[in-house]
Amino acid sequence: MAKKRALVLSGGGARGAYQAGVLRYLEEIHWKPDIICGTSVGAINACAIGSGMNSSRLSELWLRLNQKNIMRYSVWNMLKGLFRRKYYPLVETYPLKKFIHENLDFTTLNESKTKVIISAVNILTSELKFFENPNLRIEHLLASSAIPMIFPWQIIDGEPYWDGGVMANTPILPALTHEASEIVVVLLSPVGGVQMMEVPETKDEALERLFELYLLGSYRSVEQGLEYRKAVMKGLTPIENFLLGLRTQFKNAKISVIAPKRMLGLVSILNFKKEQAEILLRHGYEDAKEFFNLNPSSK
């Protein structure tokens, strides 16, 4: 069986420029994914790559992005939210919809041989749903990136969906299910990428750490589940392994994790400015280069 490579892109709002920097280095070492999984901004980057964008074009896109391209604050909704006990999203996302229409080719995306999988959460059933080409539409992308309480949910087949990051901000399970043997995970939080971090000293630092842990949660739970499974399997005979249903390709997956090395601050999530994008593009490239130079077997 041919080995499959998967690229897994976490959510993290405006921090997504970091992933374009990582992609630039992956292209330099000719590491090309067969599967791309993404949530929220990771879904937008995944679909952009799947629609034919290389790192140069994706980086250019990030440098052109600004808040006006993404959202427009709704003063009317804010006022209604103050005086009524009903939910009103803070922003309107028609600028993002327009930007996606102008820059992503859904025909190419849905005809691509690269499998692209993105996630969203069904608000009615609390179910995490995965959507993939050749059936991806702009509604799926807007749903996957609809940050709760800020962005409006999206209706898909008559039901409302929110940001997939609510339940799986790092959607690695589809890559494992498709039996990828090499997986590169690009986190948008230093928590999880750095081995040891200092204890938060202020309320702001504690709040930021809590948010970063939320971004990391789904990946860490899968990672620890895999480690537990490997530990259990070591003590079993092949027959026991089979009978317990634990024999799986999951155990053979080589997972590499690339993540920022420094705290980015909560405001970075919605900081769609060229200055931040330039920094994150550079850091993504440098961090990927450092990782693969230290781990040459991962190339």
Coordinates of C-alpha atoms in Angstrom, one line a residue:
M1 CA 0.0 0.0 0.0
A2 CA 1.4 3.4 -1.0
K3 CA 2.2 5.7 2.0
K4 CA 0.0 8.7 2.5
R5 CA 1.0 12.1 3.8
A6 CA -1.4 14.3 5.7
L7 CA -1.2 18.0 6.6
V8 CA -3.4 18.9 9.6
L9 CA -4.1 22.6 10.1
S10 CA -5.5 24.0 13.4
G11 CA -7.8 26.9 13.9
G12 CA -6.6 30.2 15.3
G13 CA -8.1 33.2 13.4
A14 CA -5.5 35.7 12.1
R15 CA -2.7 33.5 13.3
G16 CA -3.4 31.4 10.2
A17 CA -0.6 33.2 8.3
Y18 CA 1.8 31.0 10.3
Q19 CA 0.6 28.0 8.3
A20 CA 1.4 29.6 5.0
G21 CA 5.0 30.0 6.3
V22 CA 5.2 26.4 7.2
L23 CA 3.8 25.4 3.7
R24 CA 6.7 27.4 2.1
Y25 CA 9.3 25.2 3.8
L26 CA 7.3 22.0 3.1
E27 CA 7.4 22.9 -0.6
E28 CA 11.2 23.5 -0.4
I29 CA 11.8 19.9 0.9
H30 CA 9.2 18.6 -1.6
W31 CA 6.9 17.3 1.2
K32 CA 3.5 17.2 -0.5
P33 CA 0.3 16.1 1.3
D34 CA -2.2 13.6 -0.1
I35 CA -4.7 14.7 2.6
I36 CA -5.3 18.1 4.1
C37 CA -7.5 18.5 7.2
G38 CA -8.4 21.9 8.6
T39 CA -10.7 23.6 11.0
S40 CA -11.7 27.3 11.1
V41 CA -8.8 29.3 9.5
G42 CA -7.1 26.0 9.0
A43 CA -10.1 25.0 6.8
I44 CA -9.7 28.2 4.8
N45 CA -6.0 27.5 4.3
A46 CA -6.7 23.8 3.5
C47 CA -9.2 24.7 0.8
A48 CA -6.9 27.4 -0.6
I49 CA -4.1 24.8 -1.0
G50 CA -6.6 22.2 -2.3
S51 CA -7.8 24.8 -4.9
G52 CA -4.3 25.0 -6.3
M53 CA -2.6 27.8 -4.3
N54 CA 1.1 27.4 -3.6
S55 CA 2.8 29.0 -0.6
S56 CA 3.7 32.1 -2.6
R57 CA 0.1 32.8 -3.5
L58 CA -1.2 31.9 -0.1
S59 CA 1.3 34.2 1.6
E60 CA 0.3 37.0 -0.8
L61 CA -3.3 36.4 0.2
W62 CA -2.5 36.7 3.9
L63 CA -0.5 39.9 3.3
R64 CA -3.6 41.4 1.5
L65 CA -6.0 40.4 4.2
N66 CA -7.3 43.0 6.6
Q67 CA -10.3 43.3 8.9
K68 CA -12.4 44.8 6.1
N69 CA -12.0 41.6 4.1
I70 CA -13.1 39.4 6.9
M71 CA -15.9 41.0 8.9
R72 CA -18.0 44.1 9.5
Y73 CA -19.1 44.9 13.1
S74 CA -22.9 45.2 13.3
V75 CA -23.7 48.1 15.5
W76 CA -27.4 47.2 15.2
N77 CA -26.8 43.7 16.5
M78 CA -24.8 45.1 19.4
L79 CA -27.6 47.4 20.4
K80 CA -30.2 44.6 20.1
G81 CA -28.0 42.4 22.2
L82 CA -27.9 45.0 25.0
F83 CA -31.7 45.3 25.3
R84 CA -32.9 41.9 24.3
R85 CA -32.3 38.4 25.8
K86 CA -31.6 36.9 22.4
Y87 CA -28.4 35.9 20.6
Y88 CA -27.1 38.2 18.0
P89 CA -23.6 37.7 16.4
L90 CA -21.3 40.7 16.7
V91 CA -20.2 40.8 13.1
E92 CA -21.5 40.2 9.6
T93 CA -19.4 38.0 7.4
Y94 CA -20.4 38.9 3.9
P95 CA -16.9 40.5 3.4
L96 CA -15.3 37.1 4.0
K97 CA -17.8 35.4 1.7
K98 CA -16.9 37.9 -1.0
F99 CA -13.2 37.4 -0.4
I100 CA -13.5 33.6 -0.6
H101 CA -15.5 33.8 -3.8
E102 CA -12.9 36.1 -5.4
N103 CA -9.9 34.0 -4.4
L104 CA -10.8 30.3 -4.1
D105 CA -11.6 28.1 -7.0
F106 CA -14.2 25.6 -5.8
T107 CA -14.3 23.8 -9.1
T108 CA -10.5 23.0 -8.9
L109 CA -10.9 22.2 -5.2
N110 CA -13.6 19.7 -5.8
E111 CA -11.7 18.1 -8.7
S112 CA -8.4 17.9 -6.9
K113 CA -6.8 14.6 -6.3
T114 CA -5.7 15.9 -2.9
K115 CA -8.4 14.9 -0.3
V116 CA -9.5 18.0 1.6
I117 CA -11.5 17.5 4.8
I118 CA -12.9 20.3 7.0
S119 CA -15.0 20.3 10.2
A120 CA -18.0 22.1 11.7
V121 CA -20.3 21.5 14.6
N122 CA -24.0 21.0 14.2
I123 CA -25.6 23.2 16.8
L124 CA -28.8 21.2 17.0
T125 CA -27.3 17.7 17.5
S126 CA -23.9 18.8 19.1
E127 CA -22.3 16.5 16.4
L128 CA -18.9 17.2 14.9
K129 CA -19.3 16.8 11.1
F130 CA -16.7 16.4 8.5
F131 CA -17.1 17.7 5.0
E132 CA -14.8 16.9 2.1
N133 CA -14.3 17.3 -1.6
P134 CA -15.7 16.7 -4.2
N135 CA -18.7 18.1 -2.3
L136 CA -17.3 21.3 -0.7
R137 CA -19.3 24.5 -0.9
I138 CA -18.7 28.0 0.5
E139 CA -21.3 27.3 3.2
H140 CA -19.1 24.5 4.6
L141 CA -16.1 26.9 4.7
L142 CA -18.0 29.7 6.4
A143 CA -19.5 27.2 8.9
S144 CA -16.1 25.8 9.8
S145 CA -14.8 29.3 10.5
A146 CA -17.9 30.7 12.3
I147 CA -16.4 31.6 15.7
P148 CA -19.3 31.3 18.2
M149 CA -20.8 34.5 19.6
I150 CA -18.7 36.6 17.1
F151 CA -19.7 35.2 13.7
P152 CA -23.2 34.1 12.6
W153 CA -23.7 30.4 12.3
Q154 CA -24.2 29.0 8.8
I155 CA -27.1 26.9 7.5
I156 CA -26.2 23.7 5.8
D157 CA -29.0 21.4 4.5
G158 CA -31.4 23.3 6.7
E159 CA -29.4 23.0 10.0
P160 CA -27.2 25.5 11.7
Y161 CA -23.4 24.9 12.1
W162 CA -20.6 26.7 14.0
D163 CA -16.9 26.6 14.0
G164 CA -15.4 23.1 14.1
G165 CA -12.8 24.3 16.6
V166 CA -15.5 24.1 19.3
M167 CA -15.0 20.3 19.3
A168 CA -11.9 19.6 17.2
N169 CA -9.6 22.6 16.7
T170 CA -6.9 20.2 15.4
P171 CA -8.8 17.7 13.2
I172 CA -6.2 14.9 13.1
L173 CA -8.8 12.0 13.3
P174 CA -9.7 12.1 9.5
A175 CA -6.0 11.8 8.7
L176 CA -5.7 8.7 10.9
T177 CA -8.9 7.3 9.5
H178 CA -7.6 7.6 6.0
E179 CA -4.5 5.7 7.2
A180 CA -1.9 8.4 6.7
S181 CA 1.5 7.2 7.6
E182 CA 3.2 10.6 7.8
I183 CA 1.3 13.5 9.4
V184 CA 2.4 17.0 9.9
V185 CA 0.3 18.9 12.4
V186 CA 0.6 22.7 12.4
L187 CA -0.7 24.2 15.6
L188 CA -1.4 27.9 16.0
S189 CA -0.6 28.0 19.7
P190 CA 2.8 27.6 21.5
V191 CA 1.0 25.5 24.2
G192 CA 1.7 22.0 23.2
G193 CA 4.6 22.9 20.9
V194 CA 6.9 24.0 23.7
Q195 CA 8.0 21.2 26.2
M196 CA 7.8 23.3 29.4
M197 CA 6.2 26.6 30.0
E198 CA 6.3 29.0 32.9
V199 CA 3.4 29.2 35.4
P200 CA 1.1 32.1 34.7
E201 CA 1.6 35.0 37.1
T202 CA -1.2 37.4 36.3
K203 CA -4.9 37.0 35.6
D204 CA -4.3 38.0 32.0
E205 CA -1.6 35.4 31.6
A206 CA -3.9 32.7 33.2
L207 CA -6.8 33.7 30.8
E208 CA -4.5 33.5 27.8
R209 CA -3.2 30.1 28.9
L210 CA -6.7 28.8 29.4
F211 CA -7.6 29.9 25.8
E212 CA -4.5 28.3 24.4
L213 CA -5.4 25.1 26.1
Y214 CA -8.8 25.2 24.6
L215 CA -7.2 25.5 21.1
L216 CA -5.0 22.5 21.9
G217 CA -7.5 20.3 23.6
S218 CA -8.8 18.1 20.8
Y219 CA -5.3 17.3 19.5
R220 CA -3.9 16.5 22.9
S221 CA -6.7 14.1 23.7
V222 CA -6.1 12.2 20.4
E223 CA -2.4 12.2 21.0
Q224 CA -2.7 10.8 24.5
G225 CA -5.2 8.3 23.3
L226 CA -2.7 7.0 20.7
E227 CA 0.0 6.8 23.3
Y228 CA -2.3 4.8 25.6
R229 CA -3.2 2.5 22.8
K230 CA 0.4 1.8 22.0
A231 CA 1.2 1.1 25.6
V232 CA -1.7 -1.4 25.8
M233 CA -0.8 -3.1 22.6
K234 CA 2.8 -3.8 23.8
G235 CA 1.5 -6.2 26.4
L236 CA -0.8 -8.2 24.0
T237 CA -0.2 -11.2 21.8
P238 CA -1.2 -10.8 18.1
I239 CA -4.3 -12.8 18.8
E240 CA -5.4 -10.7 21.7
N241 CA -4.6 -7.6 19.7
F242 CA -7.0 -8.8 17.0
L243 CA -9.7 -9.9 19.4
L244 CA -9.8 -6.6 21.2
G245 CA -10.0 -4.7 18.0
L246 CA -6.8 -2.8 18.7
R247 CA -4.9 -3.7 15.6
T248 CA -4.9 -0.6 13.5
Q249 CA -2.8 1.6 11.2
F250 CA -3.0 4.4 13.8
K251 CA -0.1 2.9 15.7
N252 CA 2.2 3.3 12.6
A253 CA 1.5 6.9 12.0
K254 CA 4.5 9.2 12.3
I255 CA 3.2 12.5 13.7
S256 CA 5.3 15.7 13.5
V257 CA 4.1 18.8 15.3
I258 CA 5.1 22.4 14.3
A259 CA 4.0 25.2 16.5
P260 CA 4.9 28.8 17.4
K261 CA 7.6 29.1 20.1
R262 CA 6.2 32.2 21.8
M263 CA 2.9 33.4 23.2
L264 CA 1.0 35.5 20.7
G265 CA -1.6 37.1 22.9
L266 CA -5.3 36.9 22.7
V267 CA -5.6 39.9 20.4
S268 CA -3.6 38.1 17.7
I269 CA -6.7 36.0 17.0
L270 CA -8.5 38.9 15.3
N271 CA -5.5 40.9 14.3
F272 CA -5.8 40.8 10.5
K273 CA -3.0 43.2 9.8
K274 CA -0.1 43.0 7.4
E275 CA 2.5 43.6 10.1
Q276 CA 1.4 40.5 12.1
A277 CA 1.0 38.4 8.9
E278 CA 4.6 39.2 7.9
I279 CA 5.9 38.1 11.3
L280 CA 3.9 34.9 11.4
L281 CA 4.9 34.0 7.8
R282 CA 8.5 34.3 8.8
H283 CA 8.1 32.4 12.0
G284 CA 6.2 29.6 10.4
Y285 CA 8.9 29.1 7.8
E286 CA 11.8 29.3 10.4
D287 CA 10.0 26.9 12.8
A288 CA 9.4 24.4 10.1
K289 CA 12.9 24.6 8.9
E290 CA 14.3 24.1 12.4
F291 CA 12.0 21.2 13.1
F292 CA 13.0 19.3 10.0
N293 CA 16.7 20.0 10.4
L294 CA 16.5 18.6 13.9
N295 CA 14.4 15.7 12.7
P296 CA 15.7 14.8 9.2
S297 CA 13.9 11.4 9.3
S298 CA 10.6 13.4 9.1
K299 CA 11.4 14.8 5.7

